[in-house]
């Protein structure tokens, strides 16, 4: 076994819809980028652009989102020398594998997928006679595409949120079924990795920062806009000089996510001493602006040089296909689609 194949394989899919915000960065992007620098891990990071077509049929938006998300990860320091960074749509072996896996996947397994069941339940609650109204085969079968993403590179570990654990279990079921039918050890059994210690930031209104609540602070928002958004963060009516509870304060929560232990401890003392909300917001803005200034500049420079982003993704696709193409040759042979001579 080569040194590369002996490494733990970790695969992360990156959604290519929506503008990344501070909560995305702290909860997912930052830890993933730190993991990309681990020499003992072979990391695969891919833009899940085929998945994006399930919910978005706006070509311009799909195109812009792919560029913006790629620029975001590169600007924040993704190590593309160690990690393999590619677009899902640049690997034609993935949809081919999706079809092979679809042919061994039980429909009943897909019937139990959370997203499909939720869509059916919504139709039923709305009184639609057809429980499948508006449901595409993309939505119904996307767990198989996700399984192909994972199994193509025989990922050992897949970091996911709790709502995605079911899909990893489905990938395991499909892999086991394929191995059994074609009497071989073609696919490893992937494991879901759920980090319950991942930080969840609150948004402007005190609820979880989420696009659905319209309470986010975009990661690379311009400096003046950033200041305005920080000043909108909800606080209570305590006056300057009155002690405040940092553990129930969105300002403090975000500040501590972007500060080291010493600065966080110092700010906690400031809360106990009655720091005014205006001053607390200024401190938060200064901290965010300082930490995000250079990545923001890199992000803007990358957007203005899409050819560079394309080249980085092309290089990643070449590395990915160097594994995917020979593996698909083996799988074609296994199912009877191999060459005659």
C-alpha positions as CSV (number, residue, x, y, z in Angstrom):
1,X,0.0,0.0,0.0
2,X,1.4,3.4,-1.0
3,X,1.8,6.3,1.5
4,X,-1.1,8.1,-0.2
5,X,-3.4,5.2,0.0
6,X,-2.5,4.6,3.6
7,X,-3.8,8.0,4.6
8,X,-7.3,8.4,6.1
9,X,-9.6,9.6,3.3
10,X,-11.9,12.4,4.3
11,X,-14.5,13.8,1.8
12,X,-16.4,17.1,2.2
13,X,-19.1,18.4,-0.2
14,X,-19.5,22.1,-0.5
15,X,-22.9,23.5,-1.2
16,X,-22.8,25.9,-4.1
17,X,-25.9,28.0,-3.3
18,X,-26.2,31.1,-1.1
19,X,-23.7,33.6,0.2
20,X,-21.4,32.2,3.0
21,X,-21.9,34.0,6.4
22,X,-20.0,34.1,9.7
23,X,-21.9,31.1,11.0
24,X,-20.9,29.0,8.0
25,X,-17.3,30.0,8.5
26,X,-17.1,29.2,12.2
27,X,-19.2,26.1,12.1
28,X,-18.0,24.4,8.9
29,X,-15.5,26.3,6.7
30,X,-12.8,27.1,9.2
31,X,-12.5,23.6,10.7
32,X,-12.6,22.1,7.2
33,X,-9.8,24.3,6.0
34,X,-7.7,23.5,9.1
35,X,-8.2,19.8,8.4
36,X,-7.0,20.3,4.8
37,X,-3.6,21.1,6.2
38,X,-3.2,17.7,8.0
39,X,-0.5,15.7,6.1
40,X,-1.8,12.5,7.6
41,X,-5.2,12.9,5.8
42,X,-6.0,12.8,2.1
43,X,-8.8,15.3,1.9
44,X,-11.3,15.7,-0.9
45,X,-13.2,18.9,-1.2
46,X,-15.7,19.3,-4.0
47,X,-18.2,21.9,-5.2
48,X,-21.5,20.0,-5.2
49,X,-22.8,21.8,-8.3
50,X,-24.7,18.8,-9.7
51,X,-26.6,18.8,-6.4
52,X,-27.4,22.5,-6.8
53,X,-29.5,21.7,-9.9
54,X,-32.0,20.0,-7.7
55,X,-33.2,23.2,-6.2
56,X,-32.0,25.9,-8.6
57,X,-32.9,26.2,-12.3
58,X,-31.4,29.6,-12.7
59,X,-28.3,29.1,-14.9
60,X,-26.8,32.5,-14.0
61,X,-27.2,32.0,-10.3
62,X,-25.7,28.5,-10.5
63,X,-22.7,29.9,-12.4
64,X,-22.2,32.8,-10.0
65,X,-22.5,30.6,-6.9
66,X,-19.9,28.2,-8.2
67,X,-17.4,31.0,-8.7
68,X,-18.2,32.7,-5.4
69,X,-18.0,29.6,-3.3
70,X,-14.7,28.5,-4.9
71,X,-13.3,32.0,-4.4
72,X,-14.4,31.9,-0.7
73,X,-12.6,28.7,0.1
74,X,-9.4,29.7,-1.7
75,X,-9.4,33.1,-0.1
76,X,-9.7,31.5,3.3
77,X,-6.6,29.4,2.8
78,X,-7.7,25.9,1.5
79,X,-4.5,23.9,1.0
80,X,-5.0,22.7,-2.6
81,X,-1.5,21.1,-2.6
82,X,-2.5,18.7,0.1
83,X,-6.3,18.5,-0.5
84,X,-7.9,17.6,-3.8
85,X,-10.3,20.5,-4.7
86,X,-12.6,19.9,-7.7
87,X,-16.0,20.5,-9.1
88,X,-18.4,17.5,-9.0
89,X,-19.5,18.2,-12.6
90,X,-15.9,18.0,-13.8
91,X,-15.8,14.3,-12.9
92,X,-17.9,12.4,-15.5
93,X,-17.2,9.2,-13.7
94,X,-19.5,10.4,-10.8
95,X,-22.8,10.4,-12.8
96,X,-21.8,7.1,-14.4
97,X,-21.2,5.6,-11.0
98,X,-24.5,7.1,-9.8
99,X,-26.3,5.1,-12.5
100,X,-24.6,1.9,-11.5
101,X,-25.5,2.4,-7.9
102,X,-29.1,3.3,-8.8
103,X,-29.4,-0.1,-10.4
104,X,-28.6,-1.9,-7.1
105,X,-30.4,0.6,-4.8
106,X,-33.8,-0.4,-3.6
107,X,-36.5,2.2,-4.3
108,X,-37.8,1.5,-0.8
109,X,-34.5,2.9,0.6
110,X,-35.1,6.2,-1.3
111,X,-38.7,6.3,-0.1
112,X,-37.3,6.6,3.5
113,X,-35.0,9.6,2.7
114,X,-35.8,12.6,4.9
115,X,-36.0,15.2,2.2
116,X,-38.4,13.1,0.1
117,X,-40.6,12.3,3.0
118,X,-40.7,15.9,4.0
119,X,-41.8,16.9,0.5
120,X,-44.5,14.3,0.4
121,X,-45.7,15.4,3.9
122,X,-45.9,19.0,2.7
123,X,-48.0,17.9,-0.3
124,X,-50.3,15.9,1.9
125,X,-50.7,18.8,4.4
126,X,-51.6,21.1,1.5
127,X,-54.3,18.7,0.4
128,X,-52.7,17.8,-2.9
129,X,-54.1,14.6,-4.4
130,X,-50.7,13.7,-5.8
131,X,-48.3,13.2,-2.9
132,X,-45.4,13.5,-5.4
133,X,-46.5,16.8,-6.9
134,X,-43.4,19.0,-7.7
135,X,-41.0,16.3,-6.7
136,X,-38.3,15.6,-9.3
137,X,-36.2,12.5,-9.7
138,X,-33.3,14.7,-8.7
139,X,-34.8,15.3,-5.3
140,X,-35.9,11.7,-5.0
141,X,-32.6,10.1,-6.0
142,X,-30.0,12.6,-4.8
143,X,-28.9,10.3,-1.9
144,X,-27.6,8.0,-4.6
145,X,-25.6,10.8,-6.2
146,X,-24.2,11.6,-2.7
147,X,-23.3,7.9,-2.3
148,X,-21.4,8.1,-5.6
149,X,-19.6,11.2,-4.4
150,X,-18.4,9.3,-1.4
151,X,-17.8,5.8,-2.9
152,X,-16.0,7.1,-5.9
153,X,-13.0,7.9,-3.7
154,X,-13.7,5.3,-1.0
155,X,-13.8,8.0,1.6
156,X,-13.3,6.6,5.1
157,X,-14.8,9.6,6.9
158,X,-17.4,12.1,5.8
159,X,-18.0,15.2,8.1
160,X,-21.7,15.9,8.2
161,X,-24.4,17.5,10.3
162,X,-26.8,15.2,12.1
163,X,-29.4,15.7,9.4
164,X,-27.1,14.1,6.9
165,X,-26.3,10.9,8.9
166,X,-29.0,9.0,7.1
167,X,-27.3,9.6,3.7
168,X,-24.1,8.1,5.0
169,X,-26.0,5.1,6.2
170,X,-27.6,4.8,2.8
171,X,-24.2,5.0,1.1
172,X,-23.1,2.1,3.4
173,X,-26.1,0.1,2.4
174,X,-25.6,0.7,-1.3
175,X,-21.9,-0.1,-1.1
176,X,-22.6,-3.3,0.7
177,X,-25.3,-4.3,-1.8
178,X,-22.9,-3.7,-4.8
179,X,-20.1,-5.6,-3.1
180,X,-22.4,-8.5,-2.4
181,X,-24.0,-8.6,-5.9
182,X,-20.7,-8.4,-7.8
183,X,-18.8,-10.5,-5.3
184,X,-15.9,-8.2,-4.6
185,X,-14.5,-5.7,-2.1
186,X,-15.0,-2.7,-4.4
187,X,-16.2,-0.1,-1.9
188,X,-15.2,0.7,1.7
189,X,-17.8,1.5,4.3
190,X,-17.8,5.2,5.0
191,X,-18.3,6.6,8.4
192,X,-20.2,9.8,9.3
193,X,-18.3,12.2,11.4
194,X,-20.4,14.5,13.5
195,X,-18.7,17.1,15.7
196,X,-21.2,18.1,18.4
197,X,-18.7,20.8,19.6
198,X,-19.0,22.8,16.3
199,X,-19.8,26.4,17.2
200,X,-23.3,27.6,16.2
201,X,-23.4,31.4,15.9
202,X,-26.5,33.5,16.6
203,X,-27.6,36.1,14.1
204,X,-28.7,39.7,14.2
205,X,-32.0,38.8,16.0
206,X,-30.5,36.3,18.5
207,X,-31.7,33.2,16.8
208,X,-29.3,30.8,15.0
209,X,-27.6,32.6,12.1
210,X,-29.4,31.3,9.0
211,X,-30.4,32.5,5.6
212,X,-33.9,31.3,6.2
213,X,-34.2,33.8,9.2
214,X,-32.6,36.6,7.1
215,X,-30.4,37.4,10.1
216,X,-26.9,36.7,8.7
217,X,-23.7,38.7,8.4
218,X,-22.1,37.8,5.0
219,X,-18.5,36.7,5.4
220,X,-17.0,39.2,2.9
221,X,-19.4,42.0,3.3
222,X,-17.7,45.4,2.7
223,X,-16.4,47.3,5.8
224,X,-19.1,49.9,6.0
225,X,-21.8,47.3,5.6
226,X,-20.2,45.1,8.2
227,X,-20.3,48.0,10.7
228,X,-24.0,48.6,10.0
229,X,-24.8,44.9,10.4
230,X,-22.9,44.6,13.7
231,X,-24.8,47.7,15.0
232,X,-28.0,45.9,14.2
233,X,-27.3,42.9,16.5
234,X,-30.0,42.7,19.1
235,X,-29.0,43.5,22.8
236,X,-31.0,44.1,25.9
237,X,-31.7,47.5,27.7
238,X,-28.9,47.4,30.3
239,X,-27.1,50.7,30.6
240,X,-23.3,51.3,30.6
241,X,-21.9,50.5,34.0
242,X,-24.4,47.7,34.6
243,X,-22.9,44.2,34.7
244,X,-24.0,42.1,31.7
245,X,-24.1,38.3,31.1
246,X,-21.7,37.4,28.3
247,X,-23.0,33.8,28.0
248,X,-26.4,35.0,26.8
249,X,-25.1,37.7,24.5
250,X,-24.8,37.3,20.7
251,X,-22.1,40.0,20.6
252,X,-19.9,38.1,23.0
253,X,-20.6,34.8,21.3
254,X,-19.4,36.1,17.9
255,X,-16.5,38.0,19.5
256,X,-15.2,34.8,21.2
257,X,-15.5,32.8,18.0
258,X,-13.0,35.2,16.3
259,X,-10.7,35.9,19.3
260,X,-8.1,34.0,21.2
261,X,-8.5,32.9,24.9
262,X,-6.8,36.0,26.3
263,X,-8.9,38.5,24.4
264,X,-12.1,36.5,25.2
265,X,-11.3,36.5,28.9
266,X,-10.5,40.2,28.8
267,X,-13.9,40.9,27.1
268,X,-15.7,38.7,29.7
269,X,-14.2,41.0,32.4
270,X,-15.4,44.0,30.5
271,X,-18.9,42.6,30.6
272,X,-18.7,42.1,34.3
273,X,-17.6,45.7,34.6
274,X,-20.5,47.0,32.6
275,X,-19.2,47.7,29.1
276,X,-21.7,49.7,27.1
277,X,-23.4,48.0,24.1
278,X,-22.1,50.6,21.7
279,X,-18.5,50.0,22.8
280,X,-19.1,46.2,22.7
281,X,-20.3,46.5,19.1
282,X,-17.3,48.6,18.2
283,X,-14.9,46.0,19.6
284,X,-16.7,43.2,17.7
285,X,-16.6,45.2,14.5
286,X,-12.9,45.9,14.9
287,X,-12.1,42.3,15.6
288,X,-14.1,41.0,12.6
289,X,-12.8,43.6,10.3
290,X,-9.2,43.0,11.2
291,X,-9.5,39.2,10.8
292,X,-11.5,39.3,7.6
293,X,-9.7,42.2,5.8
294,X,-7.0,40.1,4.1
295,X,-9.3,37.2,3.1
296,X,-11.9,39.8,1.8
297,X,-9.2,41.4,-0.4
298,X,-8.1,38.0,-1.7
299,X,-11.7,37.1,-2.3
300,X,-12.3,40.2,-4.4
301,X,-9.0,39.6,-6.3
302,X,-10.1,36.0,-7.1
303,X,-13.5,37.1,-8.4
304,X,-11.7,39.4,-10.8
305,X,-9.5,36.5,-12.0
306,X,-11.9,33.6,-12.8
307,X,-9.3,32.1,-15.0
308,X,-7.1,31.4,-11.9
309,X,-10.0,29.7,-10.1
310,X,-10.8,27.6,-13.2
311,X,-7.1,26.5,-13.4
312,X,-7.1,25.5,-9.7
313,X,-10.3,23.5,-10.1
314,X,-9.0,22.0,-13.4
315,X,-5.9,20.8,-11.6
316,X,-8.0,19.3,-8.8
317,X,-10.2,17.6,-11.3
318,X,-7.2,16.0,-13.0
319,X,-6.0,14.7,-9.6
320,X,-9.5,13.4,-8.9
321,X,-9.9,11.7,-12.3
322,X,-6.5,10.1,-12.0
323,X,-8.2,8.0,-9.3
324,X,-11.7,7.9,-10.7
325,X,-11.0,6.8,-14.2
326,X,-9.1,3.6,-13.5
327,X,-11.5,2.8,-10.7
328,X,-14.5,3.1,-13.1
329,X,-12.6,0.8,-15.5
330,X,-12.5,-1.8,-12.8
331,X,-16.2,-1.3,-11.9
332,X,-17.3,-1.5,-15.6
333,X,-15.4,-4.8,-15.8
334,X,-17.2,-6.0,-12.6
335,X,-20.7,-5.3,-13.9
336,X,-20.0,-6.6,-17.4
337,X,-19.4,-3.4,-19.3
338,X,-15.7,-3.8,-19.7
339,X,-13.8,-3.9,-23.0
340,X,-14.0,-7.1,-25.1
341,X,-10.3,-7.2,-25.7
